[in-house]
Amino acid sequence: MLRNGGAETDQGVIFAGAKTSLRNSSSIAFLPRHRCLCRSNDLNASQQTLSHSNQRPSFSQSSVILKVGMVGDSQIGKTSLMVRYVEGSFNEDYIQTLGVNFMEKTISIRNTEITFSIWDLGGQREFVNMLPLVCNDAVAILFMFDLTRKSTLNSIKEWYRQARGFNKTAIPFLVGTKYDHYATLPREEQDEITKQARRFSKAMKAPLIFCSTSHAINVQKIFKVLLAKAFDLKCTIPEIKGPGEPLLIYVSPIQTCATAPMWQPVLTLAFLHDW
């Protein structure tokens, strides 16, 4: 059984006893899995291991699950980003998320299978009571906003405050969506929202990434940087900092804590290419 009255089946997660398709625009109560290579008890056990041990995951394990939460206002492209990364597809039709979407993608690095368990919270305020389901046990949380709507960036302050109330250790990411539309804005508007995003990113101590789901810009790189942060790896992806460009800023002093493991994997992300 899951929190919030949900139940888990071989096909996915059921909330409130309802079953509908991920693509059902009227309700998204059934959350199908994608490329899931682990059992539900493995998922729960692995999340507890990563979250409650206060340690970084290790490549010495044969399989690792990284839970990733996605929060932000409605209609900013959270679900589209998740589907683009997991399935490699993009649907121009807007599909409202009612509640929580959940998908998984598994990659293999050397002899380790790494599963990204991605939880997408609907942006309407009536779903804020489900925020613990998305944030609890997450290794990273993507705080997302629409680059063409400054109000969605302003909302990040409240999303960050509430999410941090449930998970103070998750690695924060600040992700701006719809870069392809942002690129058509007047330079003054671009500069204004970029300046504010940089300021928020600095305050959050979070990587800042601009992406476009429709044009597949920086989508893969979000999760590559996330993987590097989660494992304390050296990331060799070039940063992008130029005005008007799809920003990719992630270099910061390595986060350390008293309980961090003493090992340092001899591994970089240069060989990963596209998963």
mmCIF file of C-alpha atoms in Angstrom:
data_model
loop_
_atom_site.group_PDB
_atom_site.id
_atom_site.type_symbol
_atom_site.label_atom_id
_atom_site.label_comp_id
_atom_site.label_asym_id
_atom_site.label_seq_id
_atom_site.Cartn_x
_atom_site.Cartn_y
_atom_site.Cartn_z
ATOM 1 C CA MET A 1 0.000 0.000 0.000
ATOM 2 C CA LEU A 2 1.073 3.558 -0.649
ATOM 3 C CA ARG A 3 0.507 6.717 1.326
ATOM 4 C CA ASN A 4 -2.613 8.795 0.724
ATOM 5 C CA GLY A 5 -4.848 5.788 0.206
ATOM 6 C CA GLY A 6 -3.117 4.564 -2.931
ATOM 7 C CA ALA A 7 -2.482 0.974 -3.869
ATOM 8 C CA GLU A 8 0.231 -0.495 -6.064
ATOM 9 C CA THR A 9 -0.333 -3.052 -8.800
ATOM 10 C CA ASP A 10 1.862 -4.702 -11.440
ATOM 11 C CA GLN A 11 0.592 -2.109 -13.929
ATOM 12 C CA GLY A 12 1.064 1.005 -11.860
ATOM 13 C CA VAL A 13 -0.298 2.978 -8.947
ATOM 14 C CA ILE A 14 -3.997 3.432 -8.288
ATOM 15 C CA PHE A 15 -5.378 6.345 -6.296
ATOM 16 C CA ALA A 16 -8.906 6.505 -4.926
ATOM 17 C CA GLY A 17 -9.766 3.205 -6.559
ATOM 18 C CA ALA A 18 -9.984 4.707 -10.047
ATOM 19 C CA LYS A 19 -8.216 3.461 -13.173
ATOM 20 C CA THR A 20 -7.741 5.740 -16.146
ATOM 21 C CA SER A 21 -5.080 6.232 -18.793
ATOM 22 C CA LEU A 22 -2.190 8.664 -18.411
ATOM 23 C CA ARG A 23 -3.533 10.332 -21.534
ATOM 24 C CA ASN A 24 -7.051 10.697 -20.153
ATOM 25 C CA SER A 25 -7.639 14.429 -19.991
ATOM 26 C CA SER A 26 -10.467 14.190 -17.469
ATOM 27 C CA SER A 27 -8.628 12.230 -14.794
ATOM 28 C CA ILE A 28 -5.193 10.873 -14.139
ATOM 29 C CA ALA A 29 -5.696 8.484 -11.277
ATOM 30 C CA PHE A 30 -3.840 5.537 -12.803
ATOM 31 C CA LEU A 31 -0.151 6.121 -13.142
ATOM 32 C CA PRO A 32 1.437 3.617 -15.551
ATOM 33 C CA ARG A 33 5.040 2.545 -15.272
ATOM 34 C CA HIS A 34 7.575 2.690 -18.058
ATOM 35 C CA ARG A 35 10.544 0.353 -18.338
ATOM 36 C CA CYS A 36 10.253 -0.595 -14.687
ATOM 37 C CA LEU A 37 12.921 -3.170 -13.884
ATOM 38 C CA CYS A 38 12.321 -3.507 -10.156
ATOM 39 C CA ARG A 39 9.666 -4.829 -7.802
ATOM 40 C CA SER A 40 7.579 -2.487 -5.671
ATOM 41 C CA ASN A 41 9.226 -3.673 -2.458
ATOM 42 C CA ASP A 42 12.624 -2.958 -4.050
ATOM 43 C CA LEU A 43 11.406 0.552 -4.878
ATOM 44 C CA ASN A 44 10.357 1.262 -1.314
ATOM 45 C CA ALA A 45 13.461 -0.305 0.195
ATOM 46 C CA SER A 46 15.820 1.538 -2.150
ATOM 47 C CA GLN A 47 14.136 4.893 -1.538
ATOM 48 C CA GLN A 48 14.433 4.374 2.203
ATOM 49 C CA THR A 49 18.091 3.409 1.834
ATOM 50 C CA LEU A 50 18.950 6.522 -0.181
ATOM 51 C CA SER A 51 16.840 8.957 1.805
ATOM 52 C CA HIS A 52 17.159 7.913 5.399
ATOM 53 C CA SER A 53 20.807 6.850 5.497
ATOM 54 C CA ASN A 54 21.974 10.397 4.662
ATOM 55 C CA GLN A 55 24.449 8.856 2.231
ATOM 56 C CA ARG A 56 25.004 9.193 -1.468
ATOM 57 C CA PRO A 57 24.030 6.175 -3.590
ATOM 58 C CA SER A 58 26.910 3.932 -4.611
ATOM 59 C CA PHE A 59 27.800 2.284 -7.905
ATOM 60 C CA SER A 60 28.757 -0.778 -5.877
ATOM 61 C CA GLN A 61 25.051 -1.609 -5.799
ATOM 62 C CA SER A 62 23.666 -3.662 -8.698
ATOM 63 C CA SER A 63 20.587 -1.445 -8.932
ATOM 64 C CA VAL A 64 19.710 1.993 -7.623
ATOM 65 C CA ILE A 65 16.447 3.932 -7.699
ATOM 66 C CA LEU A 66 16.537 7.727 -7.705
ATOM 67 C CA LYS A 67 13.196 9.304 -6.900
ATOM 68 C CA VAL A 68 12.777 12.689 -8.595
ATOM 69 C CA GLY A 69 9.950 15.081 -7.718
ATOM 70 C CA MET A 70 8.587 17.697 -10.140
ATOM 71 C CA VAL A 71 6.658 20.700 -8.810
ATOM 72 C CA GLY A 72 5.494 24.034 -10.179
ATOM 73 C CA ASP A 73 2.416 25.878 -11.414
ATOM 74 C CA SER A 74 -0.041 24.349 -13.867
ATOM 75 C CA GLN A 75 0.501 24.451 -17.639
ATOM 76 C CA ILE A 76 4.273 24.865 -17.454
ATOM 77 C CA GLY A 77 5.180 21.543 -19.084
ATOM 78 C CA LYS A 78 6.056 19.223 -16.193
ATOM 79 C CA THR A 79 4.266 16.204 -17.656
ATOM 80 C CA SER A 80 5.593 16.957 -21.142
ATOM 81 C CA LEU A 81 9.156 16.981 -19.817
ATOM 82 C CA MET A 82 8.638 13.685 -18.023
ATOM 83 C CA VAL A 83 7.114 12.002 -21.089
ATOM 84 C CA ARG A 84 9.803 13.445 -23.382
ATOM 85 C CA TYR A 85 12.568 12.056 -21.191
ATOM 86 C CA VAL A 86 10.988 8.664 -20.546
ATOM 87 C CA GLU A 87 9.334 7.964 -23.904
ATOM 88 C CA GLY A 88 11.182 10.345 -26.220
ATOM 89 C CA SER A 89 7.890 11.748 -27.503
ATOM 90 C CA PHE A 90 6.104 15.099 -27.388
ATOM 91 C CA ASN A 91 2.379 15.804 -27.533
ATOM 92 C CA GLU A 92 1.380 19.370 -28.381
ATOM 93 C CA ASP A 93 -2.073 18.889 -26.847
ATOM 94 C CA TYR A 94 -2.258 20.120 -23.258
ATOM 95 C CA ILE A 95 -3.231 17.371 -20.826
ATOM 96 C CA GLN A 96 -4.033 18.576 -17.337
ATOM 97 C CA THR A 97 -2.525 16.583 -14.502
ATOM 98 C CA LEU A 98 -5.098 15.836 -11.833
ATOM 99 C CA GLY A 99 -3.187 14.636 -8.823
ATOM 100 C CA VAL A 100 0.126 12.894 -9.448
ATOM 101 C CA ASN A 101 1.726 11.327 -12.525
ATOM 102 C CA PHE A 102 4.396 8.685 -12.105
ATOM 103 C CA MET A 103 6.778 7.199 -14.663
ATOM 104 C CA GLU A 104 10.095 5.380 -14.566
ATOM 105 C CA LYS A 105 13.102 5.080 -16.830
ATOM 106 C CA THR A 106 16.011 2.703 -16.281
ATOM 107 C CA ILE A 107 19.507 3.214 -17.663
ATOM 108 C CA SER A 108 22.589 1.031 -17.311
ATOM 109 C CA ILE A 109 26.011 2.365 -16.375
ATOM 110 C CA ARG A 110 28.722 -0.266 -16.266
ATOM 111 C CA ASN A 111 27.175 -3.025 -14.146
ATOM 112 C CA THR A 112 24.640 -0.846 -12.370
ATOM 113 C CA GLU A 113 21.001 -0.310 -13.320
ATOM 114 C CA ILE A 114 19.787 3.150 -12.345
ATOM 115 C CA THR A 115 16.055 3.807 -12.345
ATOM 116 C CA PHE A 116 14.731 7.350 -12.351
ATOM 117 C CA SER A 117 11.381 7.242 -10.558
ATOM 118 C CA ILE A 118 9.762 10.530 -11.616
ATOM 119 C CA TRP A 119 6.783 11.980 -9.733
ATOM 120 C CA ASP A 120 4.891 14.880 -11.327
ATOM 121 C CA LEU A 121 2.480 16.905 -9.164
ATOM 122 C CA GLY A 122 -0.458 18.725 -10.739
ATOM 123 C CA GLY A 123 0.056 22.472 -10.431
ATOM 124 C CA GLN A 124 -3.427 23.372 -9.209
ATOM 125 C CA ARG A 125 -3.472 24.410 -5.574
ATOM 126 C CA GLU A 126 -6.108 21.804 -4.712
ATOM 127 C CA PHE A 127 -3.426 19.151 -5.175
ATOM 128 C CA VAL A 128 -0.963 20.674 -2.727
ATOM 129 C CA ASN A 129 -2.058 18.112 -0.123
ATOM 130 C CA MET A 130 -0.350 15.494 -2.320
ATOM 131 C CA LEU A 131 2.976 17.317 -2.147
ATOM 132 C CA PRO A 132 4.347 14.929 0.515
ATOM 133 C CA LEU A 133 3.783 12.007 -1.863
ATOM 134 C CA VAL A 134 6.012 13.687 -4.451
ATOM 135 C CA CYS A 135 8.657 15.113 -2.117
ATOM 136 C CA ASN A 136 9.095 12.464 0.555
ATOM 137 C CA ASP A 137 12.135 10.263 -0.119
ATOM 138 C CA ALA A 138 13.067 12.229 -3.264
ATOM 139 C CA VAL A 139 16.782 12.451 -4.028
ATOM 140 C CA ALA A 140 16.149 15.558 -6.164
ATOM 141 C CA ILE A 141 13.273 17.971 -6.742
ATOM 142 C CA LEU A 142 12.826 19.900 -9.990
ATOM 143 C CA PHE A 143 11.269 23.307 -9.291
ATOM 144 C CA MET A 144 9.847 24.210 -12.681
ATOM 145 C CA PHE A 145 8.534 27.402 -14.279
ATOM 146 C CA ASP A 146 7.478 28.699 -17.684
ATOM 147 C CA LEU A 147 10.123 31.018 -19.153
ATOM 148 C CA THR A 148 7.410 33.077 -20.849
ATOM 149 C CA ARG A 149 5.316 33.617 -17.691
ATOM 150 C CA LYS A 150 7.119 35.465 -14.938
ATOM 151 C CA SER A 151 4.318 34.688 -12.494
ATOM 152 C CA THR A 152 5.274 31.002 -12.591
ATOM 153 C CA LEU A 153 8.827 31.919 -11.579
ATOM 154 C CA ASN A 154 7.522 34.078 -8.736
ATOM 155 C CA SER A 155 5.562 31.051 -7.511
ATOM 156 C CA ILE A 156 8.788 29.090 -7.068
ATOM 157 C CA LYS A 157 9.346 30.776 -3.702
ATOM 158 C CA GLU A 158 6.201 29.181 -2.268
ATOM 159 C CA TRP A 159 6.767 25.826 -3.968
ATOM 160 C CA TYR A 160 10.288 25.768 -2.571
ATOM 161 C CA ARG A 161 9.150 26.682 0.933
ATOM 162 C CA GLN A 162 6.488 23.982 1.022
ATOM 163 C CA ALA A 163 8.603 21.271 -0.604
ATOM 164 C CA ARG A 164 11.487 21.936 1.768
ATOM 165 C CA GLY A 165 9.069 21.431 4.644
ATOM 166 C CA PHE A 166 8.739 17.791 3.587
ATOM 167 C CA ASN A 167 12.267 17.155 2.336
ATOM 168 C CA LYS A 168 15.234 19.233 3.422
ATOM 169 C CA THR A 169 17.915 17.013 1.871
ATOM 170 C CA ALA A 170 16.746 16.632 -1.744
ATOM 171 C CA ILE A 171 18.973 18.272 -4.355
ATOM 172 C CA PRO A 172 17.051 21.271 -5.783
ATOM 173 C CA PHE A 173 17.018 22.097 -9.497
ATOM 174 C CA LEU A 174 15.523 25.241 -11.024
ATOM 175 C CA VAL A 175 14.207 24.381 -14.488
ATOM 176 C CA GLY A 176 12.763 26.882 -16.959
ATOM 177 C CA THR A 177 10.559 25.351 -19.657
ATOM 178 C CA LYS A 178 9.439 26.442 -23.139
ATOM 179 C CA TYR A 179 12.789 27.897 -24.133
ATOM 180 C CA ASP A 180 11.678 27.830 -27.786
ATOM 181 C CA HIS A 181 8.968 30.397 -26.958
ATOM 182 C CA TYR A 182 11.278 32.351 -24.672
ATOM 183 C CA ALA A 183 13.729 32.730 -27.570
ATOM 184 C CA THR A 184 11.124 34.739 -29.499
ATOM 185 C CA LEU A 185 10.625 37.292 -26.710
ATOM 186 C CA PRO A 186 12.200 40.768 -26.896
ATOM 187 C CA ARG A 187 15.705 40.816 -25.447
ATOM 188 C CA GLU A 188 14.584 43.059 -22.575
ATOM 189 C CA GLU A 189 12.036 40.479 -21.409
ATOM 190 C CA GLN A 190 14.568 37.684 -21.770
ATOM 191 C CA ASP A 191 17.110 39.577 -19.693
ATOM 192 C CA GLU A 192 14.583 40.346 -16.970
ATOM 193 C CA ILE A 193 13.428 36.766 -16.431
ATOM 194 C CA THR A 194 16.979 35.403 -16.778
ATOM 195 C CA LYS A 195 18.266 37.800 -14.136
ATOM 196 C CA GLN A 196 15.517 36.789 -11.725
ATOM 197 C CA ALA A 197 16.021 33.081 -12.435
ATOM 198 C CA ARG A 198 19.745 33.409 -11.750
ATOM 199 C CA ARG A 199 18.990 35.166 -8.471
ATOM 200 C CA PHE A 200 16.545 32.441 -7.400
ATOM 201 C CA SER A 201 18.999 29.730 -8.421
ATOM 202 C CA LYS A 202 21.730 31.276 -6.312
ATOM 203 C CA ALA A 203 19.438 31.594 -3.290
ATOM 204 C CA MET A 204 18.314 27.966 -3.686
ATOM 205 C CA LYS A 205 21.880 26.751 -4.303
ATOM 206 C CA ALA A 206 20.394 24.958 -7.290
ATOM 207 C CA PRO A 207 21.523 24.256 -10.858
ATOM 208 C CA LEU A 208 19.683 26.458 -13.372
ATOM 209 C CA ILE A 209 18.616 24.866 -16.646
ATOM 210 C CA PHE A 210 16.477 26.253 -19.483
ATOM 211 C CA CYS A 211 14.883 23.572 -21.639
ATOM 212 C CA SER A 212 12.455 22.992 -24.486
ATOM 213 C CA THR A 213 10.467 19.778 -24.506
ATOM 214 C CA SER A 214 9.165 20.283 -28.039
ATOM 215 C CA HIS A 215 12.685 20.773 -29.439
ATOM 216 C CA ALA A 216 14.416 18.368 -27.013
ATOM 217 C CA ILE A 217 16.757 21.086 -25.736
ATOM 218 C CA ASN A 218 18.581 20.193 -22.496
ATOM 219 C CA VAL A 219 16.021 17.510 -21.560
ATOM 220 C CA GLN A 220 18.573 14.696 -21.350
ATOM 221 C CA LYS A 221 21.113 16.992 -19.729
ATOM 222 C CA ILE A 222 18.828 17.716 -16.770
ATOM 223 C CA PHE A 223 18.997 14.086 -15.732
ATOM 224 C CA LYS A 224 22.699 13.748 -16.524
ATOM 225 C CA VAL A 225 23.493 16.649 -14.213
ATOM 226 C CA LEU A 226 21.085 15.222 -11.653
ATOM 227 C CA LEU A 227 22.901 11.894 -11.768
ATOM 228 C CA ALA A 228 26.245 13.631 -11.323
ATOM 229 C CA LYS A 229 24.966 15.557 -8.310
ATOM 230 C CA ALA A 230 23.403 12.465 -6.743
ATOM 231 C CA PHE A 231 26.613 10.438 -7.014
ATOM 232 C CA ASP A 232 29.102 13.285 -6.468
ATOM 233 C CA LEU A 233 30.505 12.672 -9.944
ATOM 234 C CA LYS A 234 32.482 15.041 -12.104
ATOM 235 C CA CYS A 235 30.170 16.228 -14.876
ATOM 236 C CA THR A 236 31.877 17.132 -18.153
ATOM 237 C CA ILE A 237 28.834 18.607 -19.890
ATOM 238 C CA PRO A 238 29.779 22.148 -21.010
ATOM 239 C CA GLU A 239 27.923 24.888 -19.202
ATOM 240 C CA ILE A 240 25.896 27.426 -21.196
ATOM 241 C CA LYS A 241 25.792 30.943 -19.762
ATOM 242 C CA GLY A 242 25.362 33.318 -22.717
ATOM 243 C CA PRO A 243 22.516 35.868 -22.851
ATOM 244 C CA GLY A 244 19.469 34.471 -24.640
ATOM 245 C CA GLU A 245 20.922 30.951 -24.739
ATOM 246 C CA PRO A 246 19.382 27.822 -23.146
ATOM 247 C CA LEU A 247 21.178 28.200 -19.836
ATOM 248 C CA LEU A 248 22.877 25.195 -18.294
ATOM 249 C CA ILE A 249 24.568 26.298 -15.076
ATOM 250 C CA TYR A 250 25.387 23.682 -12.501
ATOM 251 C CA VAL A 251 28.961 24.089 -11.249
ATOM 252 C CA SER A 252 29.142 24.817 -7.539
ATOM 253 C CA PRO A 253 31.260 23.653 -4.611
ATOM 254 C CA ILE A 254 30.629 19.955 -3.969
ATOM 255 C CA GLN A 255 27.945 19.551 -1.327
ATOM 256 C CA THR A 256 29.321 17.813 1.711
ATOM 257 C CA CYS A 257 27.866 16.596 4.962
ATOM 258 C CA ALA A 258 29.196 14.885 8.053
ATOM 259 C CA THR A 259 27.673 11.565 7.047
ATOM 260 C CA ALA A 260 28.773 11.607 3.406
ATOM 261 C CA PRO A 261 30.539 8.421 2.275
ATOM 262 C CA MET A 262 34.322 8.491 2.020
ATOM 263 C CA TRP A 263 34.450 6.864 -1.426
ATOM 264 C CA GLN A 264 34.733 8.895 -4.598
ATOM 265 C CA PRO A 265 33.770 6.971 -7.763
ATOM 266 C CA VAL A 266 36.348 7.198 -10.538
ATOM 267 C CA LEU A 267 33.765 7.968 -13.190
ATOM 268 C CA THR A 268 32.613 10.898 -15.270
ATOM 269 C CA LEU A 269 29.581 11.458 -17.455
ATOM 270 C CA ALA A 270 31.591 12.007 -20.620
ATOM 271 C CA PHE A 271 30.897 8.481 -21.867
ATOM 272 C CA LEU A 272 27.150 8.545 -21.293
ATOM 273 C CA HIS A 273 26.126 10.447 -24.427
ATOM 274 C CA ASP A 274 22.356 10.123 -24.985
ATOM 275 C CA TRP A 275 20.570 7.444 -23.009
#
